[in-house]
PDB file of C-alpha atoms in Angstrom:
ATOM      1  CA  UNK D   1      70.542  13.328 103.866  1.00 85.00           C
ATOM      2  CA  UNK D   2      69.985  15.147 100.620  1.00 84.00           C
ATOM      3  CA  UNK D   3      71.826  19.225  99.440  1.00 84.00           C
ATOM      4  CA  UNK D   4      70.049  20.863  99.016  1.00 81.00           C
ATOM      5  CA  UNK D   5      71.656  21.318  95.167  1.00 83.00           C
ATOM      6  CA  UNK D   6      69.887  17.826  94.612  1.00 84.00           C
ATOM      7  CA  UNK D   7      66.289  19.237  95.319  1.00 84.00           C
ATOM      8  CA  UNK D   8      65.275  18.756  91.647  1.00 84.00           C
ATOM      9  CA  UNK D   9      61.672  18.796  90.277  1.00 81.00           C
ATOM     10  CA  UNK D  10      59.861  15.881  92.026  1.00 78.00           C
ATOM     11  CA  UNK D  11      61.643  15.630  94.737  1.00 84.00           C
ATOM     12  CA  UNK D  12      60.619  14.533  98.515  1.00 85.00           C
ATOM     13  CA  UNK D  13      61.752  15.615 101.883  1.00 89.00           C
ATOM     14  CA  UNK D  14      61.615  16.703 105.120  1.00 88.00           C
ATOM     15  CA  UNK D  15      61.691  20.069 106.530  1.00 88.00           C
ATOM     16  CA  UNK D  16      61.037  21.081 110.015  1.00 88.00           C
ATOM     17  CA  UNK D  17      59.487  17.535 110.124  1.00 87.00           C
ATOM     18  CA  UNK D  18      57.374  17.898 107.599  1.00 88.00           C
ATOM     19  CA  UNK D  19      56.989  16.273 104.100  1.00 89.00           C
ATOM     20  CA  UNK D  20      57.076  18.870 101.119  1.00 88.00           C
ATOM     21  CA  UNK D  21      57.844  17.849  97.376  1.00 85.00           C
ATOM     22  CA  UNK D  22      59.932  20.476  95.169  1.00 86.00           C
ATOM     23  CA  UNK D  23      57.872  22.242  92.678  1.00 84.00           C
ATOM     24  CA  UNK D  24      60.087  24.028  90.931  1.00 86.00           C
ATOM     25  CA  UNK D  25      64.322  24.789  91.326  1.00 87.00           C
ATOM     26  CA  UNK D  26      66.752  26.887  90.364  1.00 88.00           C
ATOM     27  CA  UNK D  27      70.149  27.693  91.232  1.00 86.00           C
ATOM     28  CA  UNK D  28      71.156  31.290  91.686  1.00 86.00           C
ATOM     29  CA  UNK D  29      74.815  32.119  91.473  1.00 86.00           C
ATOM     30  CA  UNK D  30      76.002  35.878  91.957  1.00 80.00           C
ATOM     31  CA  UNK D  31      79.565  37.261  90.979  1.00 79.00           C
ATOM     32  CA  UNK D  32      81.983  35.921  93.691  1.00 79.00           C
ATOM     33  CA  UNK D  33      78.808  35.584  96.040  1.00 77.00           C
ATOM     34  CA  UNK D  34      77.700  31.970  97.394  1.00 81.00           C
ATOM     35  CA  UNK D  35      74.869  30.369  95.652  1.00 84.00           C
ATOM     36  CA  UNK D  36      71.366  30.218  96.559  1.00 87.00           C
ATOM     37  CA  UNK D  37      68.785  27.595  96.272  1.00 87.00           C
ATOM     38  CA  UNK D  38      65.249  28.710  95.125  1.00 89.00           C
ATOM     39  CA  UNK D  39      62.685  26.659  95.454  1.00 89.00           C
ATOM     40  CA  UNK D  40      58.531  26.136  95.214  1.00 89.00           C
ATOM     41  CA  UNK D  41      58.037  23.817  97.164  1.00 89.00           C
ATOM     42  CA  UNK D  42      54.668  21.615  98.290  1.00 86.00           C
ATOM     43  CA  UNK D  43      53.683  20.923 101.791  1.00 85.00           C
ATOM     44  CA  UNK D  44      52.664  17.040 101.002  1.00 82.00           C
ATOM     45  CA  UNK D  45      50.449  17.205 104.398  1.00 80.00           C
ATOM     46  CA  UNK D  46      48.209  20.200 103.541  1.00 78.00           C
ATOM     47  CA  UNK D  47      48.613  20.455  99.587  1.00 75.00           C
ATOM     48  CA  UNK D  48      49.749  24.094  99.955  1.00 81.00           C
ATOM     49  CA  UNK D  49      52.428  25.401  98.088  1.00 85.00           C
ATOM     50  CA  UNK D  50      55.218  28.116  99.599  1.00 89.00           C
ATOM     51  CA  UNK D  51      58.824  29.695  98.329  1.00 91.00           C
ATOM     52  CA  UNK D  52      61.858  28.475 100.068  1.00 88.00           C
ATOM     53  CA  UNK D  53      65.379  30.137  99.725  1.00 88.00           C
ATOM     54  CA  UNK D  54      68.477  28.156 101.087  1.00 86.00           C
ATOM     55  CA  UNK D  55      71.836  28.009 100.756  1.00 85.00           C
ATOM     56  CA  UNK D  56      74.147  25.568  99.051  1.00 83.00           C
ATOM     57  CA  UNK D  57      75.287  23.987 102.153  1.00 85.00           C
ATOM     58  CA  UNK D  58      72.239  23.066 103.598  1.00 86.00           C
ATOM     59  CA  UNK D  59      70.878  19.029 104.193  1.00 89.00           C
ATOM     60  CA  UNK D  60      67.948  17.817 104.353  1.00 89.00           C
ATOM     61  CA  UNK D  61      66.726  13.736 105.559  1.00 87.00           C
ATOM     62  CA  UNK D  62      64.916  12.068 102.798  1.00 86.00           C
ATOM     63  CA  UNK D  63      61.242  11.332 103.086  1.00 84.00           C
ATOM     64  CA  UNK D  64      60.696   7.358 102.814  1.00 84.00           C
ATOM     65  CA  UNK D  65      57.220   6.622 101.851  1.00 82.00           C
ATOM     66  CA  UNK D  66      55.442   2.832 101.711  1.00 86.00           C
ATOM     67  CA  UNK D  67      52.730   2.637  98.876  1.00 87.00           C
ATOM     68  CA  UNK D  68      49.650   0.473  99.728  1.00 89.00           C
ATOM     69  CA  UNK D  69      47.036  -0.498  96.390  1.00 91.00           C
ATOM     70  CA  UNK D  70      43.935   0.441  97.602  1.00 91.00           C
ATOM     71  CA  UNK D  71      40.641   0.666  95.907  1.00 91.00           C
ATOM     72  CA  UNK D  72      39.236   4.651  95.365  1.00 90.00           C
ATOM     73  CA  UNK D  73      34.971   4.443  96.288  1.00 91.00           C
ATOM     74  CA  UNK D  74      33.954   7.703  96.512  1.00 90.00           C
ATOM     75  CA  UNK D  75      34.735  11.587  97.828  1.00 87.00           C
ATOM     76  CA  UNK D  76      32.302  14.049  99.005  1.00 89.00           C
ATOM     77  CA  UNK D  77      33.078  17.587  99.642  1.00 87.00           C
ATOM     78  CA  UNK D  78      35.891  17.264 101.759  1.00 89.00           C
ATOM     79  CA  UNK D  79      36.876  13.595 101.954  1.00 89.00           C
ATOM     80  CA  UNK D  80      37.596  10.863  99.455  1.00 89.00           C
ATOM     81  CA  UNK D  81      37.441   7.089 100.423  1.00 91.00           C
ATOM     82  CA  UNK D  82      39.647   4.497  99.406  1.00 92.00           C
ATOM     83  CA  UNK D  83      39.366   1.037 100.659  1.00 92.00           C
ATOM     84  CA  UNK D  84      41.945  -2.012 100.981  1.00 90.00           C
ATOM     85  CA  UNK D  85      40.741  -4.779  99.149  1.00 90.00           C
ATOM     86  CA  UNK D  86      41.748  -7.206 101.505  1.00 91.00           C
ATOM     87  CA  UNK D  87      40.774  -6.770 104.495  1.00 91.00           C
ATOM     88  CA  UNK D  88      38.149  -3.504 103.280  1.00 90.00           C
ATOM     89  CA  UNK D  89      39.612  -0.996 105.808  1.00 90.00           C
ATOM     90  CA  UNK D  90      38.753   2.259 104.602  1.00 90.00           C
ATOM     91  CA  UNK D  91      41.128   5.410 104.290  1.00 88.00           C
ATOM     92  CA  UNK D  92      39.593   8.503 103.913  1.00 89.00           C
ATOM     93  CA  UNK D  93      41.436  11.211 102.797  1.00 87.00           C
ATOM     94  CA  UNK D  94      41.285  14.842 102.608  1.00 85.00           C
ATOM     95  CA  UNK D  95      40.464  16.167  99.018  1.00 85.00           C
ATOM     96  CA  UNK D  96      42.904  19.137  99.505  1.00 81.00           C
ATOM     97  CA  UNK D  97      46.255  16.890 100.014  1.00 81.00           C
ATOM     98  CA  UNK D  98      45.347  14.829  96.678  1.00 83.00           C
ATOM     99  CA  UNK D  99      43.578  17.365  94.776  1.00 81.00           C
ATOM    100  CA  UNK D 100      45.671  17.176  91.418  1.00 81.00           C
ATOM    101  CA  UNK D 101      46.106  13.605  91.307  1.00 84.00           C
ATOM    102  CA  UNK D 102      42.028  13.065  92.270  1.00 85.00           C
ATOM    103  CA  UNK D 103      40.939  14.281  88.931  1.00 86.00           C
ATOM    104  CA  UNK D 104      42.283  11.353  87.127  1.00 86.00           C
ATOM    105  CA  UNK D 105      41.175   8.419  88.916  1.00 85.00           C
ATOM    106  CA  UNK D 106      37.962   6.703  88.558  1.00 82.00           C
ATOM    107  CA  UNK D 107      35.963   5.384  91.294  1.00 84.00           C
ATOM    108  CA  UNK D 108      36.385   1.530  91.513  1.00 85.00           C
ATOM    109  CA  UNK D 109      40.040   1.981  90.301  1.00 84.00           C
ATOM    110  CA  UNK D 110      42.495   0.297  92.381  1.00 88.00           C
ATOM    111  CA  UNK D 111      46.058   3.314  92.930  1.00 88.00           C
ATOM    112  CA  UNK D 112      49.108   3.017  95.124  1.00 88.00           C
ATOM    113  CA  UNK D 113      48.618   5.622  97.928  1.00 88.00           C
ATOM    114  CA  UNK D 114      51.588   7.603  99.218  1.00 85.00           C
ATOM    115  CA  UNK D 115      51.785   6.757 103.183  1.00 86.00           C
ATOM    116  CA  UNK D 116      54.438   8.722 105.707  1.00 85.00           C
ATOM    117  CA  UNK D 117      53.695   8.131 109.145  1.00 83.00           C
ATOM    118  CA  UNK D 118      49.875   6.275 108.390  1.00 83.00           C
ATOM    119  CA  UNK D 119      49.405   9.911 106.493  1.00 83.00           C
ATOM    120  CA  UNK D 120      48.410   9.549 102.771  1.00 83.00           C
ATOM    121  CA  UNK D 121      50.866  11.749 100.963  1.00 82.00           C
ATOM    122  CA  UNK D 122      49.645  11.445  97.351  1.00 82.00           C
ATOM    123  CA  UNK D 123      48.355   9.030  95.060  1.00 84.00           C
ATOM    124  CA  UNK D 124      50.754   7.126  92.449  1.00 82.00           C
ATOM    125  CA  UNK D 125      49.116   8.483  88.950  1.00 81.00           C
ATOM    126  CA  UNK D 126      50.825   7.326  85.774  1.00 80.00           C
ATOM    127  CA  UNK D 127      52.017   9.805  84.077  1.00 82.00           C
ATOM    128  CA  UNK D 128      50.202  10.084  80.451  1.00 85.00           C
ATOM    129  CA  UNK D 129      46.509   8.789  80.810  1.00 85.00           C
ATOM    130  CA  UNK D 130      43.575   8.443  78.001  1.00 86.00           C
ATOM    131  CA  UNK D 131      40.109  10.319  78.204  1.00 88.00           C
ATOM    132  CA  UNK D 132      37.280  11.050  75.928  1.00 89.00           C
ATOM    133  CA  UNK D 133      36.183  14.516  75.250  1.00 89.00           C
ATOM    134  CA  UNK D 134      32.810  14.792  76.197  1.00 90.00           C
ATOM    135  CA  UNK D 135      32.308  18.834  74.895  1.00 89.00           C
ATOM    136  CA  UNK D 136      34.070  20.804  72.282  1.00 87.00           C
ATOM    137  CA  UNK D 137      33.218  22.907  69.045  1.00 84.00           C
ATOM    138  CA  UNK D 138      33.102  21.304  66.024  1.00 80.00           C
ATOM    139  CA  UNK D 139      36.399  19.814  64.746  1.00 67.00           C
ATOM    140  CA  UNK D 140      37.705  22.047  62.023  1.00 65.00           C
ATOM    141  CA  UNK D 141      38.605  20.082  58.948  1.00 65.00           C
ATOM    142  CA  UNK D 142      41.974  21.053  57.497  1.00 61.00           C
ATOM    143  CA  UNK D 143      43.363  22.355  60.871  1.00 56.00           C
ATOM    144  CA  UNK D 144      45.588  18.976  61.302  1.00 57.00           C
ATOM    145  CA  UNK D 145      48.985  21.055  62.112  1.00 60.00           C
ATOM    146  CA  UNK D 146      47.821  24.331  63.195  1.00 61.00           C
ATOM    147  CA  UNK D 147      49.365  25.368  66.726  1.00 73.00           C
ATOM    148  CA  UNK D 148      45.840  27.070  67.317  1.00 81.00           C
ATOM    149  CA  UNK D 149      43.688  25.532  70.077  1.00 86.00           C
ATOM    150  CA  UNK D 150      40.254  25.427  72.097  1.00 87.00           C
ATOM    151  CA  UNK D 151      38.724  24.229  75.579  1.00 90.00           C
ATOM    152  CA  UNK D 152      37.153  20.716  75.451  1.00 91.00           C
ATOM    153  CA  UNK D 153      36.037  18.994  78.727  1.00 91.00           C
ATOM    154  CA  UNK D 154      37.331  15.583  79.533  1.00 90.00           C
ATOM    155  CA  UNK D 155      35.265  12.695  80.872  1.00 87.00           C
ATOM    156  CA  UNK D 156      36.789  13.735  83.983  1.00 83.00           C
ATOM    157  CA  UNK D 157      35.896  17.146  84.286  1.00 85.00           C
ATOM    158  CA  UNK D 158      38.336  18.969  83.392  1.00 88.00           C
ATOM    159  CA  UNK D 159      38.543  21.319  80.792  1.00 90.00           C
ATOM    160  CA  UNK D 160      42.272  21.862  79.119  1.00 91.00           C
ATOM    161  CA  UNK D 161      43.009  23.180  75.721  1.00 91.00           C
ATOM    162  CA  UNK D 162      42.901  20.878  72.439  1.00 88.00           C
ATOM    163  CA  UNK D 163      44.257  21.142  69.092  1.00 86.00           C
ATOM    164  CA  UNK D 164      40.963  22.239  66.658  1.00 84.00           C
ATOM    165  CA  UNK D 165      40.468  19.111  64.761  1.00 83.00           C
ATOM    166  CA  UNK D 166      39.656  17.207  67.978  1.00 84.00           C
ATOM    167  CA  UNK D 167      36.006  16.148  68.237  1.00 85.00           C
ATOM    168  CA  UNK D 168      33.116  15.276  70.707  1.00 88.00           C
ATOM    169  CA  UNK D 169      33.535  11.683  71.367  1.00 88.00           C
ATOM    170  CA  UNK D 170      37.879  10.806  70.085  1.00 89.00           C
ATOM    171  CA  UNK D 171      40.190   9.716  72.785  1.00 91.00           C
ATOM    172  CA  UNK D 172      43.095  11.847  74.005  1.00 90.00           C
ATOM    173  CA  UNK D 173      46.325  11.043  75.682  1.00 90.00           C
ATOM    174  CA  UNK D 174      47.077  13.705  78.403  1.00 89.00           C
ATOM    175  CA  UNK D 175      49.694  14.506  80.769  1.00 87.00           C
ATOM    176  CA  UNK D 176      48.536  14.296  84.537  1.00 83.00           C
ATOM    177  CA  UNK D 177      51.415  16.578  85.287  1.00 77.00           C
ATOM    178  CA  UNK D 178      50.709  19.511  83.472  1.00 81.00           C
ATOM    179  CA  UNK D 179      46.783  18.637  82.856  1.00 83.00           C
ATOM    180  CA  UNK D 180      47.792  19.399  79.044  1.00 87.00           C
ATOM    181  CA  UNK D 181      46.750  17.610  76.074  1.00 88.00           C
ATOM    182  CA  UNK D 182      49.423  15.294  74.724  1.00 88.00           C
ATOM    183  CA  UNK D 183      48.082  13.614  71.612  1.00 87.00           C
ATOM    184  CA  UNK D 184      45.590  11.399  69.374  1.00 85.00           C
ATOM    185  CA  UNK D 185      45.010   8.295  71.427  1.00 83.00           C
ATOM    186  CA  UNK D 186      45.770   5.149  69.061  1.00 75.00           C
ATOM    187  CA  UNK D 187      43.106   2.918  68.028  1.00 61.00           C
TER     188      UNK D 187
END
C-alpha cells in the first residue's frame, strides 16, 4: 500500500481499479486544518489526465507491471504495432496510450513495453536521446552563451526550441520527459 503523501511525480498506483501515473504532486497545508494532496494524474489505459484531490490518510495499491522487450514495427492513425522477436507475435497498442513516448522510438528499435493485466501502459524509454536537427534557421556566430532560442525540427518530426548557435545536421541531446533541448551531443 502507498500512502497518498508518497505519490510523488512519476509514481504509479491503482485508483478505482484503473492504473494511474502522477504527473504533478503538491501537498497543501492550511493552518490548523488537515493537509491535502493535490495531484495531476494520467490514466495509463486511456492517456487522459485529470486532477485529483486526496486526504493524507488515503492509501492505494501499488501498480505492478511486467516488462517485455518488443520490436517496434510501424504505426497507423490509431495503433502502433510491436513484435516479439522470439515468437513473432504482434501486439497492437492504441497510439493515444503511448503518444508521449512514441516520437522517440524509431522503426526497428527494440524497446521495453510495460504491461499490466496484459494491457500495454507505456514504453520504457531513456530519459535522454540523441537526435539530428533536420530543419532550422542558420546558426548565428558568436551567440554561444545566450539564452535566446529558435525552433528546430528534429529527425523524429517534433519541433523544439534550440539555442541560436545550433545548425542543420548537428546532433543534440533531448530530454524525452519534457521534449526539450539539453546540450550538443559529443562527437
